[in-house]
Amino acid sequence: MQALAVWTYAAETSDAVLVLPDGCRDLIVHRPRTGAAILSVSALDHGPRHAVIEAGSHLQGLRLPPGAVIDAPVLQALWREDDLLEDLTSALGEAVSLSPDVTEALGLIGDRLATADDTARALGVSLRSLQRLLIQTGAPFVYWRGLARARRCARLMIAQADRPLADVALTSGYADQAHMTREARRWLGVTPAGLRCDHRRAAIAAQIGYF
């Protein structure tokens, strides 16, 4: 398995870093200014949050594909404190798995933005089978569809600054503009119009992840 991205962050001063949901889990090596390095696995975010990073800390992360299942005990057993993050890539095959069926299901959800019943039919499985399949990802169908809508909305708001909000809502799979506004606040922390004015948040929303 290959990571979607490798990232680094060095905190010169104590900072509260904005994190937006992207549907991915990250393997993170945190090297504080003093003390031992720490390996952690991020959870799926369900809304905006701020991660407090202490001054002098250095973080490296591997962003895994949506739906990846991480065996944390195996990962910890394979990692040594003096490892570079890149050294963890050789452990991905042993500690991280991703079902092709999960990848297909998440692809259909993000691409079609359809109902759970429609998605199950497209996959040729029952609704219950779809629900069981998504349990592996750590989040249900409504999470993935909601996140796909919000991220699609964010991309359109950024790329097409003059496009009417009602058109963005329709293209993003929302019932109407009011529905889009509520969901954007939930997932992105601002209204769609507000996102166009918040370039820092917009850049975070556009980072690689689920749809």
Coordinates of N, CA, C and O in Angstrom, one line a residue, residues 96-162:
V96 N -1.1 -2.2 7.8 CA -2.3 -1.5 7.3 C -2.9 -2.3 6.1 O -2.1 -2.9 5.3
S97 N -4.2 -2.4 6.1 CA -4.9 -3.1 5.0 C -6.0 -2.3 4.5 O -6.5 -1.4 5.1
L98 N -6.3 -2.5 3.2 CA -7.4 -1.8 2.6 C -8.1 -2.7 1.6 O -7.6 -3.2 0.6
S99 N -9.4 -3.0 1.9 CA -10.2 -3.9 1.1 C -10.6 -3.3 -0.2 O -11.0 -2.2 -0.2
P100 N -10.4 -4.0 -1.3 CA -10.8 -3.5 -2.6 C -12.3 -3.2 -2.6 O -12.8 -2.3 -3.3
D101 N -13.1 -4.0 -1.9 CA -14.6 -3.8 -1.8 C -14.9 -2.5 -1.1 O -15.8 -1.7 -1.5
V102 N -14.1 -2.1 -0.1 CA -14.3 -0.9 0.6 C -13.9 0.3 -0.3 O -14.6 1.3 -0.4
T103 N -12.8 0.1 -1.0 CA -12.4 1.2 -2.0 C -13.5 1.4 -3.0 O -13.8 2.6 -3.4
E104 N -14.1 0.3 -3.6 CA -15.1 0.5 -4.6 C -16.3 1.2 -4.0 O -16.9 2.0 -4.6
A105 N -16.7 0.8 -2.8 CA -17.9 1.4 -2.1 C -17.7 2.8 -1.9 O -18.6 3.7 -2.2
L106 N -16.5 3.2 -1.3 CA -16.3 4.6 -1.1 C -16.2 5.4 -2.4 O -16.6 6.6 -2.4
G107 N -15.7 4.8 -3.4 CA -15.6 5.5 -4.7 C -17.0 5.8 -5.2 O -17.3 6.9 -5.8
L108 N -17.9 4.8 -5.1 CA -19.3 5.0 -5.6 C -20.0 6.1 -4.8 O -20.7 6.9 -5.3
I109 N -19.8 6.0 -3.5 CA -20.5 7.0 -2.6 C -20.0 8.4 -3.0 O -20.8 9.3 -3.1
G110 N -18.7 8.6 -3.1 CA -18.2 9.9 -3.4 C -18.6 10.4 -4.8 O -18.8 11.6 -5.0
D111 N -18.6 9.5 -5.8 CA -18.8 9.9 -7.1 C -20.3 10.1 -7.4 O -20.6 11.1 -8.1
R112 N -21.2 9.3 -6.9 CA -22.6 9.5 -7.2 C -23.4 10.3 -6.2 O -24.5 10.8 -6.5
L113 N -22.9 10.3 -4.9 CA -23.6 11.1 -3.9 C -25.1 10.6 -3.8 O -26.0 11.4 -3.5
A114 N -25.3 9.3 -4.0 CA -26.6 8.7 -4.0 C -27.0 8.3 -2.6 O -26.3 8.4 -1.7
T115 N -28.2 7.7 -2.5 CA -28.7 7.1 -1.3 C -27.9 5.8 -1.0 O -27.3 5.2 -1.9
A116 N -28.1 5.3 0.3 CA -27.4 4.1 0.6 C -28.0 2.9 -0.2 O -27.3 2.0 -0.6
D117 N -29.3 2.9 -0.4 CA -30.0 1.9 -1.2 C -29.5 1.9 -2.6 O -29.2 0.8 -3.2
D118 N -29.3 3.0 -3.2 CA -28.8 3.1 -4.6 C -27.4 2.6 -4.7 O -27.0 2.0 -5.6
T119 N -26.6 3.0 -3.7 CA -25.2 2.6 -3.7 C -25.1 1.1 -3.5 O -24.3 0.4 -4.2
A120 N -25.9 0.5 -2.7 CA -25.9 -1.0 -2.5 C -26.3 -1.7 -3.8 O -25.6 -2.7 -4.2
R121 N -27.3 -1.1 -4.5 CA -27.7 -1.8 -5.8 C -26.6 -1.7 -6.8 O -26.3 -2.6 -7.5
A122 N -25.9 -0.5 -6.8 CA -24.8 -0.3 -7.8 C -23.7 -1.3 -7.5 O -23.0 -1.8 -8.4
L123 N -23.5 -1.7 -6.2 CA -22.4 -2.6 -5.9 C -22.9 -4.1 -6.0 O -22.1 -5.0 -6.0
G124 N -24.2 -4.2 -6.2 CA -24.7 -5.6 -6.3 C -24.8 -6.3 -4.9 O -24.7 -7.6 -4.9
V125 N -25.0 -5.6 -3.9 CA -25.1 -6.2 -2.5 C -26.3 -5.6 -1.8 O -27.0 -4.7 -2.3
S126 N -26.7 -6.2 -0.7 CA -27.8 -5.8 0.1 C -27.4 -4.5 0.9 O -26.2 -4.3 1.1
L127 N -28.4 -3.8 1.3 CA -28.1 -2.6 2.2 C -27.3 -3.0 3.4 O -26.4 -2.4 3.9
R128 N -27.7 -4.1 4.0 CA -27.1 -4.6 5.2 C -25.6 -5.0 5.0 O -24.7 -4.7 5.8
S129 N -25.4 -5.6 3.8 CA -24.0 -5.9 3.4 C -23.1 -4.7 3.3 O -22.0 -4.6 3.7
L130 N -23.7 -3.6 2.7 CA -23.0 -2.4 2.5 C -22.7 -1.8 3.9 O -21.6 -1.3 4.1
Q131 N -23.6 -1.8 4.8 CA -23.4 -1.3 6.1 C -22.3 -2.1 6.9 O -21.4 -1.5 7.5
R132 N -22.3 -3.4 6.7 CA -21.3 -4.2 7.3 C -19.9 -3.9 6.7 O -18.9 -3.8 7.4
L133 N -19.9 -3.7 5.4 CA -18.6 -3.3 4.8 C -18.0 -2.0 5.3 O -16.8 -1.9 5.5
L134 N -18.9 -1.1 5.5 CA -18.4 0.3 5.9 C -18.0 0.3 7.3 O -17.3 1.2 7.8
I135 N -18.4 -0.7 8.1 CA -18.0 -0.8 9.5 C -16.5 -0.8 9.6 O -15.8 -0.3 10.5
Q136 N -15.9 -1.5 8.6 CA -14.4 -1.6 8.5 C -13.7 -0.2 8.5 O -12.6 -0.1 8.9
T137 N -14.4 0.8 7.9 CA -13.8 2.1 7.7 C -13.8 2.9 9.0 O -13.1 3.9 9.1
G138 N -14.6 2.5 10.0 CA -14.8 3.3 11.2 C -15.8 4.4 11.1 O -16.0 5.2 12.1
A139 N -16.6 4.4 10.0 CA -17.6 5.5 9.9 C -18.8 4.9 9.0 O -18.5 4.1 8.1
P140 N -20.0 5.3 9.2 CA -21.1 4.8 8.4 C -21.3 5.5 7.1 O -20.6 6.5 6.8
F141 N -22.3 5.1 6.3 CA -22.6 5.7 5.0 C -22.8 7.2 5.1 O -22.3 7.9 4.3
V142 N -23.6 7.6 6.1 CA -23.9 9.1 6.1 C -22.7 9.9 6.3 O -22.6 11.1 5.9
Y143 N -21.7 9.4 7.0 CA -20.4 10.1 7.2 C -19.7 10.3 5.8 O -19.4 11.5 5.5
W144 N -19.6 9.3 5.1 CA -18.8 9.4 3.8 C -19.6 10.2 2.8 O -19.0 11.0 2.1
R145 N -20.9 10.1 2.7 CA -21.6 10.9 1.8 C -21.6 12.4 2.2 O -21.4 13.2 1.3
G146 N -21.7 12.6 3.5 CA -21.7 14.0 4.0 C -20.3 14.7 3.7 O -20.3 15.8 3.3
L147 N -19.3 13.9 4.0 CA -17.9 14.4 3.7 C -17.7 14.7 2.3 O -17.1 15.7 1.9
A148 N -18.1 13.7 1.4 CA -17.9 13.9 0.0 C -18.6 15.2 -0.5 O -18.1 15.9 -1.3
R149 N -19.8 15.4 -0.1 CA -20.6 16.6 -0.5 C -19.8 17.8 0.0 O -19.7 18.8 -0.8
A150 N -19.4 17.9 1.2 CA -18.7 19.1 1.7 C -17.4 19.4 1.0 O -17.1 20.5 0.7
R151 N -16.6 18.3 0.7 CA -15.4 18.6 0.0 C -15.6 19.0 -1.4 O -14.8 19.8 -2.0
R152 N -16.6 18.4 -2.0 CA -16.9 18.8 -3.4 C -17.4 20.3 -3.4 O -17.0 21.1 -4.3
C153 N -18.2 20.6 -2.4 CA -18.7 22.0 -2.3 C -17.5 23.0 -2.1 O -17.4 24.0 -2.8
A154 N -16.5 22.6 -1.3 CA -15.4 23.4 -1.0 C -14.5 23.6 -2.3 O -14.1 24.7 -2.6
R155 N -14.3 22.6 -3.1 CA -13.6 22.7 -4.3 C -14.2 23.6 -5.3 O -13.6 24.5 -5.9
L156 N -15.6 23.5 -5.4 CA -16.3 24.4 -6.3 C -16.3 25.8 -5.9 O -16.1 26.7 -6.7
M157 N -16.4 26.1 -4.6 CA -16.4 27.4 -4.1 C -15.0 28.1 -4.4 O -14.9 29.3 -4.6
I158 N -14.0 27.3 -4.3 CA -12.6 27.8 -4.5 C -12.3 28.0 -6.0 O -11.8 29.0 -6.4
A159 N -12.7 27.0 -6.8 CA -12.3 27.0 -8.2 C -13.2 27.9 -9.0 O -12.8 28.4 -10.1
Q160 N -14.4 28.1 -8.6 CA -15.4 28.9 -9.4 C -16.0 29.9 -8.5 O -17.2 29.8 -8.0
A161 N -15.2 31.0 -8.3 CA -15.6 32.0 -7.3 C -16.9 32.8 -7.7 O -17.5 33.3 -6.8
D162 N -17.2 32.8 -8.9 CA -18.4 33.6 -9.3 C -19.6 32.7 -9.5 O -20.7 33.2 -9.9

